[in-house]
Amino acid sequence: MIKYIVTRTIAMIPTFLLLTVFGFLLIELPPGDYVTSYIRAQAAQGNTSAADQEASMRAQYGLDQPIVVRYGLWLSRFVRGDFGDSFEFRRPATEIIGSRLGVTLTISICAFLISWGIGIPLGIYSATHQYSRTDNFLTTVTFVGLGIPDFLLGLLLLVTVWMLTGEVLTGMNSSAYASAPWSVGKVLDFLKHLWIPVTAVVITGTAWIMRVMRGNLLDQLGRPYVTALRARGLPERVVIYKHAVRNALHPLVMSLGQTLAWLISGFTIISLVLDLPTVQSIYLRAMLQQDVYLGGTILILIGVLILIGTLLADILLAWLDPRIRLY
Amino acid sequence: MNETLTLDAAAPIEAEGKITVLSVRQLMWMRFKRNRLAVIGAVMLTMFYLMALFAGFLAPYDPRTTHAEHPAAPPQLPRIVDQEGNFHWPPFVYATASKVDQKTFRRSYQPIGDTRYPLRFFAAAEPYRLFGLIPTDIHLFHVDEPAKVFLMGTDRNGRDMFSRVVYGAQVSLTVGLLGVTVSLIIGTLLGIVSGFLGGLFDNVTQRFIDILIVFPLIPLWLALATTIPPTWNSVQRFFAISLVLSLVTWGALARQVRGSVLALRETDYVQAARYANAGVWHIITRHLLPNTMSHVLVIATLAIPAMILGETALSFLGLGIQPPMTSWGLLLNEAQQTRVLLQQPWLLLPAVFVIVAIIAFNFIGDGIRDAADPFSK
Amino acid sequence: MAESELLLEVRNLKTHFFAEEGIVRAVDGVDFTVARGKTLGVLGESGCGKSVTGFSILRLVQPPGRIVAGEILYHGLHGADNRALDLARCSPTSSQMQSIRGGEIAMIFQEARTSLDPVYTVGSQLIEAIKYHQSLRQEQAKAWGVEMLRRVGLPDPEATFNKYPHQLSGGMCQRVMIAIALSCQPKLLIADEPTTALDVTTEAQVLRLIKDLQEELGMSMIFITHNLGVVAEMADEIVVMYLGKVVEQTDVKALFEDARHPYTQALLRSVPQIGKKSGERLQTVPGSVPHPQNIPAGCPFHPRCPSRMPGLCDRKEPALLPLSGNRLVRCFLYDEDALKGANVHVANT
């Protein structure tokens, strides 16, 4: 087992390098660089003197070096844990990401737990009552849930709440609590804001997980071993829960691996729409502003989480499924 | 459970018997037709594509025309009952004028006078080119000035939202198809090449696809969309966006095709074709492609809704389609500001079209998936 | 046959599938009886409804299929009134049906490996089945399970007990299936082509094993197969099925010496025989089994029948006729009345 984990980890290194190249190129590909967009922004505000600083700014940020050198420099610092500073905020990228991790994970973990918690039982119900009225209803709801982009759901909820109460629940805290220390009132206020993004994400997420679970379970229920178990006189609930559901969960374990990265990369657009202080909204901003180190760090962080998630999922699956041999 | 399977687990003879009764394609079509949701989806999509095709005819106004007197007008449905309660046909509208409340700065529209302006069907109005070719000025419906017909209201520049949605369909509904076509080409080629060549090329490609398949789409799309030069015009941008969107599927497609190539390469009939000195190209086009087509078709269909969603998301963020082109996502872009949205909730109406289109594609994709493999469950 | 010797009687069983494309009459009026301690062979080509018959007895037919008519009388229960239980009237999910499945009537399947849950060990699946039918403690159930594995001739039963299905060969999996099926000492075993997926040597071993265990336990068996050689070896009585109907019923000796139905005759001609002239071509049954939704009118076999009588076979459906020697056949060739009444020209046989 340990040998397997070690070899798998080593095998991840080339993939990781490929990922960094990929990530770096993505950041470098947009025409212009941070200085260009900085000068453009300054000029828009009527500050033309910024144009004179162009060359010195480039040198300051190392932007005058050839691309391969920049990649090398960036990577050598990257692996040492120095992910560079954000141009815009003039603070280390890690610090900015770290300060937003709390809110991001609160939303995503809540949404994840709720959608899996609801989606899996509903999927099981749907599959075991295939073509029943409830199944047809759930299937239709699923289609609608998958059809509505989560950011539109967020907007809809926002408008609905505004029409009903007159409150605009963007962000994670009302202005009154924005800089206040944590207190019961602030927590309640936080929860009041939290439910909108969580609900929006949960609806799409539940629909997805329900559909996957239903499909997997139907697939399992059609297999010969299920008939064989029934032929042995086992009660239906044992056949379904102990055997078929157990087998149907395996494909979900693989998607659990992707969930790790999803925690900081899902609901990107909701974050923008609802003005949430999350990693996603800062990523979006960094991408638009060509804030290379910040955007790149987040992008590669997502990639690394995918690699780790996949590894964890593989290990979990190997532990769950006797057919998978580790070595 | 399928009757074939239930009758006998080992039913090769029967499967053959079935083919003689109906061809696989007929069987697929039959099963597709039986799927009620898939048929509903197909009908809805046909209507949507007809709408896109006849956009100029359906839209009462040019999508770029600004009605300066009517900014941010709410939707106004034609009426059939007038202010005195009398019934009229054809439906009519009243001319309206806006008034800005001096305290709240909110704009409201009131009818001016009680002159009825009936809808004129097949009326001549602004000229346009049908299918982009035939110059004409016939619109499905129109009203005489100074009255206006804004079925879905106007944006803050006074452009008719309905007309913009109808024209937007042209972009939103084709960008996914284009994306799928691109991904079909890339995916199939890459899959075949990697399946046939194997070795280092296959290894590197598969590693790359490993990441691509599991990478969250939105961040990736965002990163790629920022790489499109801002100097490109909106048509170039349209193609660039569909290229970006094609990323959703070509990894999965390439993997599917590669898998089939690897499996089929060893089958007796491909071996036989090889020994018969058939060329590689012949083997690929005659034997490998037809056998993977149903899987490829399913992956491709199910990817279209994701692409429509992607276009909506990117344009919504201002990274997708650019004016003067318009798309549903771009229309929603105006609804992005919460303050604007709170005052003009009708700006969210294009979302209904996005949602319906995605659901319809999902219905069809599901129907095709179930129908594609008539011998399995 | 005396009442007391009967274990199972199937009367006019009809199991239909209400599929999207139409109704499939998979089993369409099947009658047979199974005597205690004897083996009934059910013979037929793929798709003739023989497996569905087996599933119907255990009430394992899933929607859209269901039993639409007929009786499945089980005489194995010693109830107070000693009456037979009609399984066709039991609810498939009732506790009574659950105790019959596995406890009274067990079933083994063609694909042994896929008929075992891949994520549990062989042993846990054995214990699970045992504990549902017998009130045994864990250790007792385990000891009994190992004993069963030993009895089906698996080497090192303790080790096998802790193995997963994928770690065993196809033949071993089938032995495990048999061990599970017989662990609760059923009175009837339904064997649905248990050796089709095995190679010839293993097949012979498994057949021997089934036969030995049957004698040891004194059970009855319904042996479903398309293989004439296997049925000759295993069965006492044979029913031949074609498109959901029994076309001939007889004892095994008579079937091979003097088959009456043209379909049975054709099947027999398609088997290679020692002593036949080399160079003589092996015959096949002409044509193929029609699609179950496309069953021909009249006698369903008439389009493939060498002795068909136009004007009769394509119009009317023959009934199951009793012939001498306790045998039944469904063919107009033996129906004097129909032959006279129709006055048809008999094609050269």
PDB file of C-alpha atoms in Angstrom, chain B residues 219-346:
ATOM      1  CA  PRO B 219     -11.617  28.312 -14.574  1.00  0.00           C
ATOM      2  CA  LEU B 220     -10.095  26.727 -17.652  1.00  0.00           C
ATOM      3  CA  TRP B 221     -12.481  28.476 -19.998  1.00  0.00           C
ATOM      4  CA  LEU B 222     -11.829  31.760 -18.245  1.00  0.00           C
ATOM      5  CA  ALA B 223      -8.104  31.360 -18.563  1.00  0.00           C
ATOM      6  CA  LEU B 224      -8.393  30.480 -22.247  1.00  0.00           C
ATOM      7  CA  ALA B 225     -10.890  33.193 -23.050  1.00  0.00           C
ATOM      8  CA  THR B 226      -8.513  35.823 -21.704  1.00  0.00           C
ATOM      9  CA  THR B 227      -5.972  34.704 -24.270  1.00  0.00           C
ATOM     10  CA  ILE B 228      -8.146  35.875 -27.163  1.00  0.00           C
ATOM     11  CA  PRO B 229      -6.644  39.114 -28.486  1.00  0.00           C
ATOM     12  CA  PRO B 230      -8.966  42.054 -27.774  1.00  0.00           C
ATOM     13  CA  THR B 231      -8.276  43.403 -31.238  1.00  0.00           C
ATOM     14  CA  TRP B 232     -10.176  40.585 -32.898  1.00  0.00           C
ATOM     15  CA  ASN B 233     -13.522  41.449 -34.347  1.00  0.00           C
ATOM     16  CA  SER B 234     -16.679  39.828 -33.125  1.00  0.00           C
ATOM     17  CA  VAL B 235     -16.770  37.172 -35.844  1.00  0.00           C
ATOM     18  CA  GLN B 236     -13.216  36.085 -35.148  1.00  0.00           C
ATOM     19  CA  ARG B 237     -14.094  36.073 -31.480  1.00  0.00           C
ATOM     20  CA  PHE B 238     -17.119  33.896 -32.125  1.00  0.00           C
ATOM     21  CA  PHE B 239     -14.896  31.254 -33.710  1.00  0.00           C
ATOM     22  CA  ALA B 240     -12.297  31.595 -31.003  1.00  0.00           C
ATOM     23  CA  ILE B 241     -14.932  31.062 -28.341  1.00  0.00           C
ATOM     24  CA  SER B 242     -16.237  27.934 -29.978  1.00  0.00           C
ATOM     25  CA  LEU B 243     -12.675  26.657 -30.114  1.00  0.00           C
ATOM     26  CA  VAL B 244     -12.335  27.337 -26.401  1.00  0.00           C
ATOM     27  CA  LEU B 245     -15.644  25.619 -25.723  1.00  0.00           C
ATOM     28  CA  SER B 246     -14.662  22.570 -27.743  1.00  0.00           C
ATOM     29  CA  LEU B 247     -12.222  21.790 -24.950  1.00  0.00           C
ATOM     30  CA  VAL B 248     -15.049  20.302 -22.926  1.00  0.00           C
ATOM     31  CA  THR B 249     -15.328  17.300 -25.098  1.00  0.00           C
ATOM     32  CA  TRP B 250     -12.399  16.607 -27.266  1.00  0.00           C
ATOM     33  CA  GLY B 251     -10.473  15.017 -24.443  1.00  0.00           C
ATOM     34  CA  ALA B 252     -13.299  12.653 -23.674  1.00  0.00           C
ATOM     35  CA  LEU B 253     -13.910  12.000 -27.371  1.00  0.00           C
ATOM     36  CA  ALA B 254     -10.263  11.306 -28.082  1.00  0.00           C
ATOM     37  CA  ARG B 255     -10.202   8.877 -25.192  1.00  0.00           C
ATOM     38  CA  GLN B 256     -13.333   7.098 -26.378  1.00  0.00           C
ATOM     39  CA  VAL B 257     -12.080   6.809 -29.937  1.00  0.00           C
ATOM     40  CA  ARG B 258      -8.639   5.683 -28.794  1.00  0.00           C
ATOM     41  CA  GLY B 259     -10.180   3.010 -26.599  1.00  0.00           C
ATOM     42  CA  SER B 260     -12.289   1.720 -29.449  1.00  0.00           C
ATOM     43  CA  VAL B 261      -9.335   1.767 -31.815  1.00  0.00           C
ATOM     44  CA  LEU B 262      -7.254  -0.238 -29.365  1.00  0.00           C
ATOM     45  CA  ALA B 263     -10.040  -2.752 -28.819  1.00  0.00           C
ATOM     46  CA  LEU B 264     -11.043  -3.012 -32.447  1.00  0.00           C
ATOM     47  CA  ARG B 265      -7.483  -3.179 -33.734  1.00  0.00           C
ATOM     48  CA  GLU B 266      -7.266  -6.669 -32.315  1.00  0.00           C
ATOM     49  CA  THR B 267     -10.636  -7.897 -33.539  1.00  0.00           C
ATOM     50  CA  ASP B 268     -10.720 -10.600 -36.160  1.00  0.00           C
ATOM     51  CA  TYR B 269     -12.387  -8.561 -38.823  1.00  0.00           C
ATOM     52  CA  VAL B 270      -9.887  -5.720 -38.604  1.00  0.00           C
ATOM     53  CA  GLN B 271      -7.067  -8.264 -38.619  1.00  0.00           C
ATOM     54  CA  ALA B 272      -8.703  -9.863 -41.616  1.00  0.00           C
ATOM     55  CA  ALA B 273      -8.908  -6.519 -43.362  1.00  0.00           C
ATOM     56  CA  ARG B 274      -5.214  -6.020 -42.633  1.00  0.00           C
ATOM     57  CA  TYR B 275      -4.236  -9.348 -44.062  1.00  0.00           C
ATOM     58  CA  ALA B 276      -6.338  -8.511 -47.087  1.00  0.00           C
ATOM     59  CA  ASN B 277      -3.933  -5.613 -47.527  1.00  0.00           C
ATOM     60  CA  ALA B 278      -6.497  -2.942 -46.805  1.00  0.00           C
ATOM     61  CA  GLY B 279      -4.938   0.457 -46.253  1.00  0.00           C
ATOM     62  CA  VAL B 280      -4.895   2.073 -42.808  1.00  0.00           C
ATOM     63  CA  TRP B 281      -7.239   4.791 -43.998  1.00  0.00           C
ATOM     64  CA  HIS B 282      -9.645   2.186 -45.352  1.00  0.00           C
ATOM     65  CA  ILE B 283      -9.622   0.312 -42.042  1.00  0.00           C
ATOM     66  CA  ILE B 284     -10.208   3.515 -40.114  1.00  0.00           C
ATOM     67  CA  THR B 285     -13.061   4.815 -42.215  1.00  0.00           C
ATOM     68  CA  ARG B 286     -14.744   1.513 -42.990  1.00  0.00           C
ATOM     69  CA  HIS B 287     -14.303  -0.390 -39.771  1.00  0.00           C
ATOM     70  CA  LEU B 288     -13.187   1.733 -36.841  1.00  0.00           C
ATOM     71  CA  LEU B 289     -15.219   4.906 -37.232  1.00  0.00           C
ATOM     72  CA  PRO B 290     -18.628   3.295 -37.844  1.00  0.00           C
ATOM     73  CA  ASN B 291     -18.148   1.188 -34.750  1.00  0.00           C
ATOM     74  CA  THR B 292     -17.387   4.078 -32.454  1.00  0.00           C
ATOM     75  CA  MET B 293     -19.921   6.448 -33.965  1.00  0.00           C
ATOM     76  CA  SER B 294     -22.763   5.758 -31.550  1.00  0.00           C
ATOM     77  CA  HIS B 295     -20.621   6.449 -28.486  1.00  0.00           C
ATOM     78  CA  VAL B 296     -19.125   9.500 -30.125  1.00  0.00           C
ATOM     79  CA  LEU B 297     -22.580  10.767 -31.012  1.00  0.00           C
ATOM     80  CA  VAL B 298     -23.754  10.417 -27.434  1.00  0.00           C
ATOM     81  CA  ILE B 299     -20.730  12.190 -25.968  1.00  0.00           C
ATOM     82  CA  ALA B 300     -21.098  14.961 -28.526  1.00  0.00           C
ATOM     83  CA  THR B 301     -24.809  15.527 -27.933  1.00  0.00           C
ATOM     84  CA  LEU B 302     -24.438  15.574 -24.203  1.00  0.00           C
ATOM     85  CA  ALA B 303     -21.632  18.118 -24.554  1.00  0.00           C
ATOM     86  CA  ILE B 304     -23.703  20.707 -26.409  1.00  0.00           C
ATOM     87  CA  PRO B 305     -25.638  21.876 -23.336  1.00  0.00           C
ATOM     88  CA  ALA B 306     -22.359  22.308 -21.474  1.00  0.00           C
ATOM     89  CA  MET B 307     -21.111  24.441 -24.348  1.00  0.00           C
ATOM     90  CA  ILE B 308     -24.216  26.590 -24.396  1.00  0.00           C
ATOM     91  CA  LEU B 309     -23.780  27.040 -20.685  1.00  0.00           C
ATOM     92  CA  GLY B 310     -20.132  27.910 -21.276  1.00  0.00           C
ATOM     93  CA  GLU B 311     -20.944  30.531 -23.882  1.00  0.00           C
ATOM     94  CA  THR B 312     -23.551  32.010 -21.574  1.00  0.00           C
ATOM     95  CA  ALA B 313     -21.108  32.112 -18.690  1.00  0.00           C
ATOM     96  CA  LEU B 314     -18.248  33.617 -20.688  1.00  0.00           C
ATOM     97  CA  SER B 315     -20.399  36.227 -22.406  1.00  0.00           C
ATOM     98  CA  PHE B 316     -22.064  36.962 -19.110  1.00  0.00           C
ATOM     99  CA  LEU B 317     -18.640  37.826 -17.722  1.00  0.00           C
ATOM    100  CA  GLY B 318     -17.827  39.893 -20.804  1.00  0.00           C
ATOM    101  CA  LEU B 319     -15.188  37.411 -21.949  1.00  0.00           C
ATOM    102  CA  GLY B 320     -17.265  35.770 -24.650  1.00  0.00           C
ATOM    103  CA  ILE B 321     -19.185  37.198 -27.563  1.00  0.00           C
ATOM    104  CA  GLN B 322     -18.637  40.909 -28.153  1.00  0.00           C
ATOM    105  CA  PRO B 323     -20.972  43.502 -29.680  1.00  0.00           C
ATOM    106  CA  PRO B 324     -22.154  44.135 -32.342  1.00  0.00           C
ATOM    107  CA  MET B 325     -22.877  40.411 -32.230  1.00  0.00           C
ATOM    108  CA  THR B 326     -25.314  39.422 -29.586  1.00  0.00           C
ATOM    109  CA  SER B 327     -25.933  36.255 -27.656  1.00  0.00           C
ATOM    110  CA  TRP B 328     -28.083  35.208 -24.753  1.00  0.00           C
ATOM    111  CA  GLY B 329     -25.113  35.309 -22.432  1.00  0.00           C
ATOM    112  CA  LEU B 330     -24.214  38.791 -23.580  1.00  0.00           C
ATOM    113  CA  LEU B 331     -27.792  39.925 -22.967  1.00  0.00           C
ATOM    114  CA  LEU B 332     -27.573  38.555 -19.452  1.00  0.00           C
ATOM    115  CA  ASN B 333     -24.397  40.521 -19.012  1.00  0.00           C
ATOM    116  CA  GLU B 334     -26.556  43.578 -18.537  1.00  0.00           C
ATOM    117  CA  ALA B 335     -28.312  41.840 -15.682  1.00  0.00           C
ATOM    118  CA  GLN B 336     -25.033  41.303 -13.913  1.00  0.00           C
ATOM    119  CA  GLN B 337     -25.200  44.454 -11.842  1.00  0.00           C
ATOM    120  CA  THR B 338     -27.512  43.738  -8.985  1.00  0.00           C
ATOM    121  CA  ARG B 339     -28.787  47.321  -8.871  1.00  0.00           C
ATOM    122  CA  VAL B 340     -29.728  47.267 -12.541  1.00  0.00           C
ATOM    123  CA  LEU B 341     -31.334  43.900 -12.203  1.00  0.00           C
ATOM    124  CA  LEU B 342     -33.406  44.937  -9.232  1.00  0.00           C
ATOM    125  CA  GLN B 343     -34.923  47.733 -11.262  1.00  0.00           C
ATOM    126  CA  GLN B 344     -35.255  45.848 -14.534  1.00  0.00           C
ATOM    127  CA  PRO B 345     -35.892  42.206 -13.619  1.00  0.00           C
ATOM    128  CA  TRP B 346     -37.031  41.508 -17.173  1.00  0.00           C
TER     129      TRP B 346
END
